[in-house]
Amino acid sequence: MANLFLQFSAIINLPELQNTQLDRVVDVRTVVRQVHSEVVNLDEKEIRRQIIDLFVQQLGLFTEDEPETEQDDQAQEVEEYWDVSPDFNFIAQCLVDQLQVAHQLPELTATQRVNRALLNQRFLSASSRLWPDLIANKIIIADQWRQTNRFVLECGDDYALLLDERRTPSTAKPFVIAVGVARSLGVGIPEEQLSTRIHQVSEQVLPGYPINISLVKEALRDNALARVQDGYVMATPLVHRFAMHTADEGDA
């Protein structure tokens, strides 16, 4: 983040960008060298690559200027220029201001880190790096969520789940199949085998049902039943909260 902030600041302070005329053009080498004077831990080649990636390709604030060359047989060095968008100063300054605010944010407490993770992904497993923080502050964290009059923190031996009491449990068929798939994963399967596994479980759980693979994968993701790690799909501890039966067996 520090490098990004310095890059924005260095470019904004270029004399060529201080005027407000619409047809501004900057020398590529000048921009790169200006940034290098501030970001000394990166070489000019890497700085140029990052500027192109951010300002040219992502934000579209710089566009390549077609060089004018003389038609002769002599080899000549072609200087590179960027045309600068009229919106550059405004957008770049907004980004610098945002980076400053983000850089000045106080470090989160242990309970805040856990609560943010729960809000974003609804559950934590015992393998999470935040698990020790959750265990150490479990009572406080549960009480904080209880005060919302909406969320309840459920803690098992190897998982913590944030339950939304306003959310009705799903009974849709893709969800039912997703539970069966998650329960079948064991230690995990290669990600490319997931569609085949969905078909197999679908035939066991709901024989003859025309399953939509995408909906089942969505149910696995949205209900935090499975996660992908290093190319393998693995069940989360939440799968043990569900019991189901197939056409060939009773309640599991």
Short mmCIF file of C-alpha atoms in Angstrom, two decimals:
data_model
loop_
_atom_site.label_atom_id
_atom_site.label_comp_id
_atom_site.label_asym_id
_atom_site.label_seq_id
_atom_site.Cartn_x
_atom_site.Cartn_y
_atom_site.Cartn_z
CA MET A 1 0.00 0.00 0.00
CA ALA A 2 2.86 2.37 0.77
CA ASN A 3 4.31 1.91 -2.72
CA LEU A 4 0.91 2.54 -4.31
CA PHE A 5 0.41 5.71 -2.28
CA LEU A 6 3.85 7.02 -3.26
CA GLN A 7 3.23 6.23 -6.92
CA PHE A 8 -0.01 8.20 -6.97
CA SER A 9 1.52 11.12 -5.09
CA ALA A 10 4.58 11.27 -7.35
CA ILE A 11 2.52 11.23 -10.53
CA ILE A 12 0.02 13.82 -9.30
CA ASN A 13 2.90 16.17 -8.49
CA LEU A 14 4.31 16.08 -12.02
CA PRO A 15 4.47 19.66 -13.37
CA GLU A 16 2.88 18.48 -16.64
CA LEU A 17 -0.25 17.50 -14.70
CA GLN A 18 -0.66 20.68 -12.72
CA ASN A 19 -2.41 22.56 -15.53
CA THR A 20 -6.06 22.01 -16.39
CA GLN A 21 -5.90 21.93 -20.17
CA LEU A 22 -7.59 18.95 -21.81
CA ASP A 23 -4.83 17.88 -24.21
CA ARG A 24 -2.10 17.03 -21.71
CA VAL A 25 0.70 14.69 -22.76
CA VAL A 26 3.44 13.27 -20.55
CA ASP A 27 6.72 11.60 -21.42
CA VAL A 28 6.68 7.98 -20.24
CA ARG A 29 10.31 8.13 -19.11
CA THR A 30 9.64 11.28 -17.11
CA VAL A 31 6.72 9.65 -15.28
CA VAL A 32 8.69 6.49 -14.52
CA ARG A 33 11.72 8.41 -13.25
CA GLN A 34 9.57 10.66 -11.07
CA VAL A 35 7.96 7.63 -9.44
CA HIS A 36 11.35 5.91 -9.08
CA SER A 37 12.62 8.90 -7.12
CA GLU A 38 9.92 8.18 -4.55
CA VAL A 39 9.68 4.39 -4.78
CA VAL A 40 13.34 3.47 -4.67
CA ASN A 41 12.79 -0.20 -3.78
CA LEU A 42 11.40 -0.94 -7.28
CA ASP A 43 13.40 -0.72 -10.50
CA GLU A 44 12.16 1.40 -13.40
CA LYS A 45 11.05 -1.61 -15.44
CA GLU A 46 8.75 -2.82 -12.65
CA ILE A 47 7.45 0.71 -12.03
CA ARG A 48 6.60 1.09 -15.72
CA ARG A 49 4.77 -2.27 -15.65
CA GLN A 50 2.74 -1.29 -12.60
CA ILE A 51 1.83 2.12 -14.02
CA ILE A 52 0.65 0.54 -17.28
CA ASP A 53 -1.36 -2.07 -15.37
CA LEU A 54 -3.08 0.49 -13.13
CA PHE A 55 -3.28 3.78 -15.05
CA VAL A 56 -3.49 2.49 -18.62
CA GLN A 57 -5.29 -0.84 -18.46
CA GLN A 58 -7.41 -0.70 -15.29
CA LEU A 59 -8.32 2.98 -14.87
CA GLY A 60 -7.89 4.19 -18.45
CA LEU A 61 -6.40 7.49 -17.24
CA PHE A 62 -3.39 7.23 -19.57
CA THR A 63 -3.60 6.23 -23.23
CA GLU A 64 -0.67 5.61 -25.52
CA ASP A 65 0.11 8.60 -27.75
CA GLU A 66 0.97 7.73 -31.33
CA PRO A 67 4.55 8.96 -31.95
CA GLU A 68 5.34 11.09 -34.96
CA THR A 69 8.29 9.70 -36.92
CA GLU A 70 10.07 10.97 -39.97
CA GLN A 71 10.00 8.75 -43.03
CA ASP A 72 13.67 8.08 -43.69
CA ASP A 73 16.03 5.17 -43.66
CA GLN A 74 17.89 6.22 -40.53
CA ALA A 75 17.24 4.36 -37.30
CA GLN A 76 15.83 6.70 -34.70
CA GLU A 77 14.85 6.45 -31.06
CA VAL A 78 11.09 6.67 -30.63
CA GLU A 79 10.01 8.52 -27.52
CA GLU A 80 6.91 7.21 -25.75
CA TYR A 81 4.17 9.50 -24.49
CA TRP A 82 0.87 9.08 -22.69
CA ASP A 83 -2.20 11.19 -23.29
CA VAL A 84 -3.67 12.09 -19.90
CA SER A 85 -7.40 11.88 -19.25
CA PRO A 86 -9.09 15.15 -18.20
CA ASP A 87 -10.39 13.20 -15.18
CA PHE A 88 -6.93 12.17 -14.02
CA ASN A 89 -6.36 14.73 -11.25
CA PHE A 90 -9.80 14.25 -9.71
CA ILE A 91 -9.74 10.44 -9.76
CA ALA A 92 -6.12 10.14 -8.66
CA GLN A 93 -6.63 12.55 -5.77
CA CYS A 94 -9.69 10.61 -4.60
CA LEU A 95 -7.63 7.42 -4.62
CA VAL A 96 -4.78 9.07 -2.71
CA ASP A 97 -7.24 10.35 -0.10
CA GLN A 98 -8.72 6.87 0.27
CA LEU A 99 -5.28 5.29 0.62
CA GLN A 100 -4.40 7.83 3.31
CA VAL A 101 -7.54 6.99 5.27
CA ALA A 102 -6.93 3.24 4.94
CA HIS A 103 -3.31 3.68 6.02
CA GLN A 104 -4.37 5.61 9.12
CA LEU A 105 -7.00 3.13 10.29
CA PRO A 106 -6.21 1.75 13.76
CA GLU A 107 -5.33 -1.91 14.04
CA LEU A 108 -8.36 -4.08 14.74
CA THR A 109 -8.73 -5.80 18.09
CA ALA A 110 -8.97 -9.58 18.32
CA THR A 111 -12.77 -9.48 18.71
CA GLN A 112 -13.11 -7.05 15.78
CA ARG A 113 -11.06 -9.34 13.53
CA VAL A 114 -13.25 -12.31 14.43
CA ASN A 115 -16.49 -10.37 13.99
CA ARG A 116 -15.42 -9.07 10.58
CA ALA A 117 -14.57 -12.60 9.45
CA LEU A 118 -17.91 -13.94 10.70
CA LEU A 119 -19.79 -11.17 8.95
CA ASN A 120 -18.02 -11.86 5.65
CA GLN A 121 -18.08 -15.66 5.62
CA ARG A 122 -20.54 -16.65 8.38
CA PHE A 123 -18.34 -19.30 9.95
CA LEU A 124 -14.86 -20.11 11.22
CA SER A 125 -13.30 -23.53 11.49
CA ALA A 126 -10.72 -24.74 13.99
CA SER A 127 -8.09 -24.52 11.23
CA SER A 128 -8.59 -20.76 10.87
CA ARG A 129 -5.81 -18.49 12.11
CA LEU A 130 -8.54 -16.57 13.99
CA TRP A 131 -9.69 -19.63 15.94
CA PRO A 132 -7.52 -18.89 19.03
CA ASP A 133 -8.92 -15.33 19.13
CA LEU A 134 -12.46 -16.66 18.90
CA ILE A 135 -11.95 -19.21 21.70
CA ALA A 136 -10.31 -16.64 23.95
CA ASN A 137 -13.15 -14.13 23.44
CA LYS A 138 -16.08 -16.48 22.74
CA ILE A 139 -18.37 -15.17 25.49
CA ILE A 140 -17.80 -11.51 24.60
CA ILE A 141 -18.25 -12.13 20.86
CA ALA A 142 -21.43 -14.17 21.34
CA ASP A 143 -22.87 -11.43 23.57
CA GLN A 144 -22.08 -8.74 21.01
CA TRP A 145 -23.98 -10.62 18.29
CA ARG A 146 -26.85 -11.37 20.68
CA GLN A 147 -27.32 -7.64 21.25
CA THR A 148 -28.24 -7.21 17.56
CA ASN A 149 -31.48 -9.13 18.23
CA ARG A 150 -30.86 -10.93 14.95
CA PHE A 151 -27.67 -12.99 15.00
CA VAL A 152 -26.71 -15.89 17.25
CA LEU A 153 -23.23 -17.37 17.46
CA GLU A 154 -23.25 -21.15 17.51
CA CYS A 155 -19.96 -22.71 18.62
CA GLY A 156 -19.11 -26.38 18.14
CA ASP A 157 -15.90 -28.22 18.95
CA ASP A 158 -14.35 -27.35 15.60
CA TYR A 159 -16.49 -24.57 14.15
CA ALA A 160 -18.29 -21.33 14.93
CA LEU A 161 -21.33 -20.34 12.88
CA LEU A 162 -23.17 -17.02 12.75
CA LEU A 163 -26.88 -17.80 12.49
CA ASP A 164 -29.27 -15.23 11.06
CA GLU A 165 -32.61 -15.74 12.81
CA ARG A 166 -34.42 -13.89 10.03
CA ARG A 167 -33.22 -16.36 7.42
CA THR A 168 -35.48 -19.33 6.71
CA PRO A 169 -33.56 -22.61 6.30
CA SER A 170 -33.53 -23.71 2.67
CA THR A 171 -35.46 -26.80 1.59
CA ALA A 172 -34.73 -26.36 -2.12
CA LYS A 173 -33.58 -29.49 -3.92
CA PRO A 174 -30.17 -28.04 -4.98
CA PHE A 175 -29.50 -27.32 -1.29
CA VAL A 176 -30.48 -30.85 -0.27
CA ILE A 177 -28.14 -32.28 -2.90
CA ALA A 178 -25.41 -29.86 -1.81
CA VAL A 179 -25.64 -31.23 1.73
CA GLY A 180 -25.30 -34.77 0.37
CA VAL A 181 -22.31 -33.76 -1.76
CA ALA A 182 -20.58 -32.05 1.17
CA ARG A 183 -21.14 -35.11 3.39
CA SER A 184 -19.57 -37.32 0.70
CA LEU A 185 -16.35 -35.34 0.31
CA GLY A 186 -14.36 -37.04 3.07
CA VAL A 187 -10.82 -35.67 3.04
CA GLY A 188 -11.58 -33.87 -0.23
CA ILE A 189 -11.72 -34.48 -3.96
CA PRO A 190 -10.00 -32.73 -6.91
CA GLU A 191 -12.01 -29.68 -7.96
CA GLU A 192 -12.43 -31.01 -11.51
CA GLN A 193 -14.30 -34.04 -10.12
CA LEU A 194 -16.96 -31.97 -8.34
CA SER A 195 -19.51 -32.01 -11.19
CA THR A 196 -19.27 -35.80 -11.45
CA ARG A 197 -19.74 -36.14 -7.69
CA ILE A 198 -22.81 -33.89 -7.84
CA HIS A 199 -24.36 -36.15 -10.47
CA GLN A 200 -23.59 -39.24 -8.40
CA VAL A 201 -25.08 -37.84 -5.20
CA SER A 202 -28.09 -36.45 -7.05
CA GLU A 203 -28.98 -39.93 -8.28
CA GLN A 204 -28.74 -41.25 -4.72
CA VAL A 205 -30.67 -38.45 -3.05
CA LEU A 206 -33.23 -37.53 -5.72
CA PRO A 207 -33.24 -40.22 -8.44
CA GLY A 208 -34.37 -38.90 -11.81
CA TYR A 209 -34.29 -35.25 -10.74
CA PRO A 210 -32.91 -33.01 -13.56
CA ILE A 211 -30.18 -31.39 -11.48
CA ASN A 212 -28.69 -27.99 -12.25
CA ILE A 213 -24.96 -28.31 -11.47
CA SER A 214 -24.47 -24.54 -11.11
CA LEU A 215 -27.25 -24.24 -8.50
CA VAL A 216 -25.74 -27.03 -6.41
CA LYS A 217 -22.30 -25.42 -6.53
CA GLU A 218 -23.90 -22.13 -5.55
CA ALA A 219 -25.61 -23.81 -2.59
CA LEU A 220 -22.29 -25.33 -1.50
CA ARG A 221 -20.67 -21.90 -1.56
CA ASP A 222 -23.50 -19.74 -0.18
CA ASN A 223 -24.18 -22.08 2.74
CA ALA A 224 -20.48 -22.55 3.52
CA LEU A 225 -20.78 -26.33 3.15
CA ALA A 226 -17.55 -26.74 1.20
CA ARG A 227 -14.41 -24.80 0.37
CA VAL A 228 -11.71 -25.05 -2.29
CA GLN A 229 -8.09 -25.25 -1.16
CA ASP A 230 -5.06 -26.08 -3.29
CA GLY A 231 -7.27 -27.47 -6.06
CA TYR A 232 -9.31 -29.73 -3.75
CA VAL A 233 -12.91 -29.36 -2.62
CA MET A 234 -13.30 -30.10 1.09
CA ALA A 235 -16.28 -30.09 3.41
CA THR A 236 -16.43 -27.52 6.17
CA PRO A 237 -17.35 -28.48 9.74
CA LEU A 238 -20.84 -27.09 9.10
CA VAL A 239 -21.81 -30.20 7.17
CA HIS A 240 -22.10 -32.10 10.46
CA ARG A 241 -25.03 -29.89 11.43
CA PHE A 242 -27.23 -31.60 8.83
CA ALA A 243 -28.81 -35.05 8.76
CA MET A 244 -30.37 -36.51 5.63
CA HIS A 245 -31.35 -39.76 4.00
CA THR A 246 -31.05 -41.17 0.50
CA ALA A 247 -33.28 -43.50 -1.46
CA ASP A 248 -31.12 -46.40 -0.25
CA GLU A 249 -30.64 -45.59 3.42
CA GLY A 250 -32.35 -44.20 6.44
CA ASP A 251 -31.45 -41.06 8.37
CA ALA A 252 -27.70 -40.46 8.51
#
